[in-house]
Short mmCIF file of C-alpha atoms and ligand atoms in Angstrom, two decimals:
data_model
loop_
_atom_site.label_atom_id
_atom_site.label_comp_id
_atom_site.label_asym_id
_atom_site.label_seq_id
_atom_site.Cartn_x
_atom_site.Cartn_y
_atom_site.Cartn_z
CA MET A 1 0.02 -0.03 0.00
CA THR A 2 1.45 3.35 -0.89
CA ASN A 3 1.73 5.83 1.91
CA ARG A 4 -0.62 8.29 0.22
CA HIS A 5 -3.72 9.87 1.63
CA LEU A 6 -6.96 11.57 0.53
CA LEU A 7 -7.34 14.45 3.00
CA GLY A 8 -9.18 17.00 0.85
CA ILE A 9 -9.97 18.26 -2.59
CA GLN A 10 -7.07 20.63 -2.14
CA GLY A 11 -4.18 18.54 -3.36
CA LEU A 12 -6.08 17.14 -6.29
CA SER A 13 -6.01 18.53 -9.81
CA PRO A 14 -8.56 18.47 -12.68
CA PRO A 15 -6.78 15.53 -14.47
CA LYS A 16 -6.77 13.52 -11.22
CA ILE A 17 -10.39 14.28 -10.54
CA THR A 18 -11.39 13.23 -14.09
CA ALA A 19 -9.32 10.04 -13.73
CA LEU A 20 -11.06 9.18 -10.45
CA LEU A 21 -14.51 9.85 -12.01
CA ASP A 22 -13.64 7.60 -14.97
CA LEU A 23 -12.48 4.87 -12.59
CA ALA A 24 -15.69 5.33 -10.51
CA GLU A 25 -17.76 5.01 -13.67
CA ASN A 26 -16.33 1.50 -14.20
CA TYR A 27 -17.41 0.59 -10.65
CA VAL A 28 -20.88 1.86 -11.24
CA LEU A 29 -21.18 -0.66 -14.10
CA LEU A 30 -19.60 -3.43 -11.95
CA ASN A 31 -21.96 -2.76 -9.07
CA ARG A 32 -24.99 -2.76 -11.33
CA SER A 33 -23.89 -6.03 -12.85
CA GLY A 34 -23.81 -7.65 -9.40
CA LYS A 35 -20.18 -8.69 -9.89
CA THR A 36 -17.29 -7.98 -7.52
CA GLN A 37 -13.54 -7.55 -7.89
CA ARG A 38 -12.30 -9.16 -4.67
CA ASP A 39 -8.64 -9.51 -5.67
CA LEU A 40 -7.66 -5.88 -5.55
CA LEU A 41 -7.63 -5.51 -1.71
CA ARG A 42 -7.39 -9.12 -0.72
CA GLY A 43 -5.23 -9.33 2.46
CA ARG A 44 -5.66 -5.57 3.10
CA THR A 45 -7.34 -4.22 6.20
CA LEU A 46 -9.64 -1.20 6.19
CA ILE A 47 -10.73 0.32 9.48
CA ASN A 48 -13.61 2.75 9.66
CA LEU A 49 -12.81 5.12 12.58
CA PHE A 50 -15.83 7.41 12.94
CA PHE A 51 -15.93 9.85 15.87
CA GLU A 52 -19.16 11.34 14.50
CA ASP A 53 -22.37 9.61 13.34
CA SER A 54 -22.79 8.53 9.86
CA THR A 55 -25.07 6.37 7.72
CA ARG A 56 -23.99 6.90 4.07
CA THR A 57 -20.28 7.40 4.33
CA ARG A 58 -19.51 4.60 6.75
CA THR A 59 -21.74 2.06 5.12
CA SER A 60 -20.50 2.87 1.62
CA PHE A 61 -16.84 2.59 2.67
CA GLU A 62 -17.69 -0.73 4.23
CA LEU A 63 -19.39 -1.96 1.10
CA ALA A 64 -16.58 -0.55 -1.14
CA GLY A 65 -13.88 -2.24 0.89
CA LYS A 66 -15.67 -5.58 0.94
CA ARG A 67 -16.45 -5.50 -2.77
CA LEU A 68 -12.74 -5.09 -3.40
CA GLY A 69 -11.83 -7.96 -1.03
CA ALA A 70 -10.51 -6.04 2.00
CA ASP A 71 -11.07 -7.09 5.59
CA VAL A 72 -13.23 -4.25 6.91
CA ILE A 73 -13.57 -3.38 10.57
CA ASN A 74 -16.06 -0.76 11.80
CA MET A 75 -14.70 0.57 15.10
CA SER A 76 -17.38 1.72 17.46
CA VAL A 77 -15.80 4.77 19.07
CA SER A 78 -18.41 4.92 21.84
CA THR A 79 -17.54 1.37 23.07
CA SER A 80 -13.76 1.73 22.38
CA SER A 81 -11.08 2.84 24.80
CA VAL A 82 -11.67 6.44 23.60
CA SER A 83 -14.42 6.41 26.29
CA LYS A 84 -11.68 5.67 28.88
CA GLY A 85 -9.72 8.74 27.86
CA GLU A 86 -7.46 7.31 25.16
CA THR A 87 -6.38 10.17 22.79
CA LEU A 88 -6.96 10.28 19.06
CA LEU A 89 -3.21 9.75 18.36
CA ASP A 90 -2.85 6.85 20.77
CA THR A 91 -5.96 5.24 19.27
CA ALA A 92 -4.48 5.64 15.73
CA ALA A 93 -1.13 4.38 16.93
CA THR A 94 -2.83 1.24 18.34
CA LEU A 95 -4.52 0.62 15.05
CA ASN A 96 -1.33 1.27 13.17
CA ALA A 97 0.45 -1.42 15.28
CA MET A 98 -2.14 -3.90 13.95
CA ASN A 99 -0.87 -3.18 10.44
CA CYS A 100 -4.03 -1.53 9.20
CA ASP A 101 -3.65 -0.48 5.54
CA LEU A 102 -6.48 1.98 5.14
CA LEU A 103 -7.86 4.24 7.88
CA VAL A 104 -11.14 6.03 7.05
CA VAL A 105 -11.57 8.85 9.65
CA ARG A 106 -14.49 11.08 10.48
CA HIS A 107 -13.88 13.61 13.31
CA ASN A 108 -15.51 16.69 14.63
CA GLN A 109 -12.18 18.59 14.63
CA SER A 110 -11.00 20.07 11.36
CA GLY A 111 -7.51 18.74 10.58
CA ALA A 112 -7.78 15.51 12.65
CA PRO A 113 -7.24 13.20 9.55
CA ALA A 114 -4.24 15.28 8.45
CA LEU A 115 -2.71 14.95 11.88
CA LEU A 116 -3.22 11.20 11.82
CA ALA A 117 -1.70 10.98 8.32
CA GLN A 118 1.58 12.26 9.73
CA LYS A 119 1.64 9.59 12.47
CA VAL A 120 0.53 6.33 10.85
CA GLU A 121 1.74 4.04 8.11
CA ALA A 122 -1.77 3.47 6.74
CA SER A 123 -3.37 5.48 3.95
CA VAL A 124 -5.70 7.94 5.63
CA ILE A 125 -8.97 8.93 3.98
CA ASN A 126 -10.82 11.99 5.28
CA ALA A 127 -14.50 11.00 5.79
CA GLY A 128 -15.45 14.42 7.02
CA ASP A 129 -13.48 16.61 9.51
CA GLY A 130 -15.30 19.33 11.39
CA THR A 131 -16.24 22.21 9.07
CA HIS A 132 -13.18 21.61 6.87
CA GLU A 133 -13.60 19.03 4.07
CA HIS A 134 -15.50 15.90 2.96
CA PRO A 135 -13.68 15.05 -0.26
CA THR A 136 -15.41 11.78 -1.21
CA GLN A 137 -18.80 13.50 -0.96
CA ALA A 138 -17.66 16.18 -3.43
CA ILE A 139 -16.28 13.53 -5.79
CA LEU A 140 -19.57 11.51 -5.70
CA ASP A 141 -21.51 14.67 -6.24
CA ALA A 142 -19.30 15.48 -9.25
CA LEU A 143 -19.96 11.99 -10.69
CA THR A 144 -23.72 12.44 -10.24
CA ILE A 145 -23.53 15.79 -12.01
CA ARG A 146 -21.44 14.51 -14.87
CA ARG A 147 -23.64 11.46 -15.44
CA ASN A 148 -26.83 13.59 -15.59
CA LYS A 149 -25.47 16.69 -17.39
CA GLY A 150 -22.98 14.94 -19.61
CA ARG A 151 -20.22 17.28 -18.55
CA LEU A 152 -18.55 18.79 -15.45
CA GLU A 153 -17.67 22.26 -16.76
CA GLY A 154 -19.57 25.38 -17.66
CA LEU A 155 -22.42 24.75 -15.28
CA THR A 156 -24.01 27.08 -12.76
CA ILE A 157 -24.37 25.41 -9.34
CA ALA A 158 -26.24 26.97 -6.47
CA ILE A 159 -25.13 25.57 -3.05
CA CYS A 160 -27.86 26.61 -0.51
CA GLY A 161 -28.30 26.89 3.23
CA ASP A 162 -25.87 26.41 6.07
CA ILE A 163 -22.60 27.11 4.20
CA LEU A 164 -20.73 28.13 7.45
CA HIS A 165 -20.80 24.72 9.00
CA SER A 166 -20.67 22.62 5.87
CA ARG A 167 -17.59 20.65 4.93
CA VAL A 168 -19.64 19.34 2.00
CA ALA A 169 -20.05 22.89 0.66
CA ARG A 170 -16.31 23.55 1.08
CA SER A 171 -15.22 20.38 -0.81
CA ASN A 172 -17.82 20.93 -3.43
CA PHE A 173 -16.96 24.57 -4.27
CA LEU A 174 -13.29 23.65 -4.37
CA LEU A 175 -13.90 20.86 -6.80
CA LEU A 176 -16.54 22.54 -8.87
CA THR A 177 -14.63 25.80 -9.37
CA MET A 178 -11.46 23.87 -10.16
CA MET A 179 -13.31 22.04 -12.95
CA GLY A 180 -14.55 25.30 -14.51
CA ASN A 181 -18.05 25.75 -13.09
CA GLN A 182 -19.64 28.85 -11.66
CA VAL A 183 -20.55 28.30 -8.00
CA ARG A 184 -23.09 30.42 -6.12
CA LEU A 185 -23.38 30.20 -2.31
CA VAL A 186 -26.90 31.01 -1.15
CA GLY A 187 -27.91 31.57 2.49
CA PRO A 188 -28.29 34.10 5.21
CA PRO A 189 -25.29 36.27 6.19
CA THR A 190 -25.14 34.55 9.60
CA LEU A 191 -24.44 31.16 7.84
CA MET A 192 -21.66 32.40 5.45
CA PRO A 193 -17.95 31.93 6.32
CA ALA A 194 -16.01 35.10 7.04
CA GLU A 195 -13.65 34.49 4.17
CA VAL A 196 -16.36 34.02 1.63
CA GLY A 197 -15.14 37.00 -0.48
CA SER A 198 -11.90 35.24 -1.33
CA LEU A 199 -13.39 31.85 -2.35
CA GLY A 200 -13.93 32.48 -6.06
CA VAL A 201 -17.69 32.12 -5.78
CA THR A 202 -20.59 34.55 -5.81
CA VAL A 203 -22.77 35.07 -2.69
CA HIS A 204 -26.52 35.47 -2.63
CA HIS A 205 -28.70 36.17 0.31
CA ASP A 206 -31.90 36.22 -1.73
CA MET A 207 -32.57 32.55 -2.61
CA ARG A 208 -34.63 33.29 -5.73
CA GLU A 209 -31.81 35.41 -7.15
CA GLY A 210 -29.31 32.75 -6.23
CA LEU A 211 -31.29 30.07 -8.05
CA ARG A 212 -32.10 32.13 -11.21
CA GLY A 213 -30.92 30.11 -14.23
CA ALA A 214 -28.98 27.54 -12.20
CA ASP A 215 -28.27 24.08 -13.66
CA ILE A 216 -27.90 22.40 -10.29
CA VAL A 217 -29.41 23.26 -6.91
CA MET A 218 -27.72 21.63 -3.92
CA ALA A 219 -29.53 21.97 -0.51
CA LEU A 220 -27.46 21.52 2.71
CA ARG A 221 -28.55 20.37 6.10
CA LEU A 222 -29.02 22.99 8.80
CA GLN A 223 -26.32 21.75 11.22
CA ARG A 224 -27.83 22.69 14.59
CA GLU A 225 -25.32 20.49 16.46
CA ARG A 226 -22.48 22.84 15.43
CA MET A 227 -24.39 25.94 16.45
CA SER A 228 -22.98 26.41 19.94
CA LYS A 229 -23.94 30.08 19.88
CA GLY A 230 -27.64 30.71 19.35
CA GLY A 231 -29.15 33.33 17.10
CA LEU A 232 -27.81 32.15 13.72
CA VAL A 233 -31.31 31.28 12.52
CA PRO A 234 -34.46 32.54 14.12
CA SER A 235 -36.41 29.30 13.80
CA ALA A 236 -36.64 26.28 11.48
CA ARG A 237 -40.02 27.60 10.24
CA GLU A 238 -38.56 30.95 9.30
CA PHE A 239 -35.44 29.39 7.75
CA PHE A 240 -37.72 27.23 5.53
CA ALA A 241 -39.69 30.29 4.44
CA PHE A 242 -36.54 32.15 3.23
CA TYR A 243 -34.08 29.32 2.35
CA GLY A 244 -36.12 26.08 2.18
CA LEU A 245 -35.96 24.52 -1.32
CA ASP A 246 -39.56 24.13 -2.47
CA ALA A 247 -41.24 24.03 -5.86
CA GLU A 248 -41.88 27.77 -5.92
CA LYS A 249 -38.20 28.64 -5.43
CA LEU A 250 -36.92 25.89 -7.68
CA ALA A 251 -38.97 27.37 -10.51
CA TYR A 252 -36.31 30.20 -10.69
CA ALA A 253 -33.64 27.61 -11.75
CA LYS A 254 -33.47 26.20 -15.25
CA PRO A 255 -36.45 23.96 -16.18
CA ASP A 256 -34.13 20.92 -16.22
CA ALA A 257 -32.19 21.89 -13.11
CA LEU A 258 -31.32 18.95 -10.87
CA VAL A 259 -31.88 18.86 -7.13
CA MET A 260 -29.17 17.44 -4.88
CA HIS A 261 -28.66 16.96 -1.14
CA PRO A 262 -25.77 15.12 0.54
CA GLY A 263 -28.04 13.81 3.33
CA PRO A 264 -29.17 13.41 6.01
CA MET A 265 -32.08 15.62 5.05
CA ASN A 266 -34.27 17.61 7.35
CA ARG A 267 -37.46 17.75 5.44
CA GLY A 268 -39.45 20.87 5.95
CA VAL A 269 -36.33 22.75 7.14
CA GLU A 270 -33.94 23.04 4.17
CA ILE A 271 -35.89 21.02 1.63
CA ASP A 272 -39.57 20.27 0.88
CA SER A 273 -40.51 16.55 0.41
CA ALA A 274 -42.14 17.27 -2.97
CA VAL A 275 -38.76 18.53 -4.29
CA ALA A 276 -36.64 15.88 -2.48
CA ASP A 277 -38.71 13.13 -3.95
CA HIS A 278 -39.35 14.56 -7.33
CA PRO A 279 -39.21 11.71 -9.80
CA TYR A 280 -36.90 13.29 -12.42
CA ARG A 281 -35.53 16.47 -10.85
CA SER A 282 -34.10 14.91 -7.67
CA VAL A 283 -30.86 12.87 -7.96
CA ILE A 284 -30.53 12.37 -4.22
CA LYS A 285 -30.81 8.59 -4.36
CA GLU A 286 -28.39 8.46 -7.23
CA GLN A 287 -25.88 10.40 -5.08
CA VAL A 288 -26.00 7.55 -2.60
CA GLU A 289 -25.42 4.97 -5.23
CA MET A 290 -22.52 6.94 -6.65
CA GLY A 291 -21.03 7.05 -3.17
CA VAL A 292 -20.25 3.32 -3.24
CA ALA A 293 -18.63 3.49 -6.69
CA VAL A 294 -16.55 6.65 -5.81
CA ARG A 295 -15.26 5.08 -2.62
CA MET A 296 -14.26 1.92 -4.48
CA ALA A 297 -12.40 4.16 -7.00
CA VAL A 298 -10.61 6.00 -4.15
CA LEU A 299 -9.56 2.65 -2.46
CA ASP A 300 -8.44 1.33 -5.88
CA ALA A 301 -6.42 4.48 -6.62
CA LEU A 302 -4.78 4.40 -3.19
CA ALA A 303 -4.09 0.66 -3.40
CA ARG A 304 -2.41 1.02 -6.90
CA GLY A 305 -0.86 4.46 -6.20
CA THR A 306 -2.09 5.52 -9.61
CA LEU A 307 -3.46 8.93 -8.88
CA TRP A 308 -0.95 10.16 -6.39
CA ASN A 309 2.16 9.40 -8.49
CA ASP A 310 2.87 12.45 -10.72
N1 CP B 1 -23.39 12.82 3.41
C1 CP B 1 -22.95 12.20 4.50
O1 CP B 1 -21.70 12.39 4.88
O2 CP B 1 -23.83 11.44 5.15
P1 CP B 1 -23.55 10.55 6.45
O3 CP B 1 -23.35 11.60 7.53
O4 CP B 1 -24.76 9.70 6.65
O5 CP B 1 -22.27 9.82 6.25
#
């Protein structure tokens, strides 16, 4: 296993992203055929080390690892020695001593996977760190867009809602602007990062203006668990009135605009059920399917060292 990591979209380049998407496309076909490719990671060990809850990311890394033949261990942090006071670094050093090859890490502190990457032999994959990055989410979103729009450039993408706390938003606008798209961040001033002026995106506080003519509308979850200080949003009901994605606001986007959401969704807060479940506008379920293929592609690329060798 090469000692390379996937810590963020920063560090990737357009050719590397395209190569990852092409590889993931092969895995979409493989998964749909019901076949597996269990030789690639045979004898390798993948540990899912999640300090925050997850449904999609953890399950899809488990499926991806198993479909490629790895031994997959899901560590339950709440029942591990972390609850007895063991530090993040000591936990990682313990797993490293067991000759783990791939360490998939989710943590509430930005930079935790990068810190671990300096300390362990395993390849570290960032599965979401604080408000920093969630790179495999952005790659699976990119694959979903490319499959539905036929391209991943020259599109207008509106990312809406709680931008301030969203690692998904950050990884997405890094990837999407790098690939030549126009990204709009849409939300209240209280939920925009302070450095928003230097991000190479446009900012809209009026959702209808932000959605006007957009090809893609991506709604984000309102992350109340990260709002230690109150007062960022008046109430869920008021947030929905101004920034909830419903049919009336979606009508400002292009007639064939796609609706995306990384999940988990808060229906009636950032998105209306009629939009989330729309039979041909919503690609939310497809995002989940692409998640398995993209994570197989990332594991494949790390195992072979193909994307990280310039
Ligand atoms: N999109 C995402 O990261 O979902 P989970 O929290 O369920 O993994």
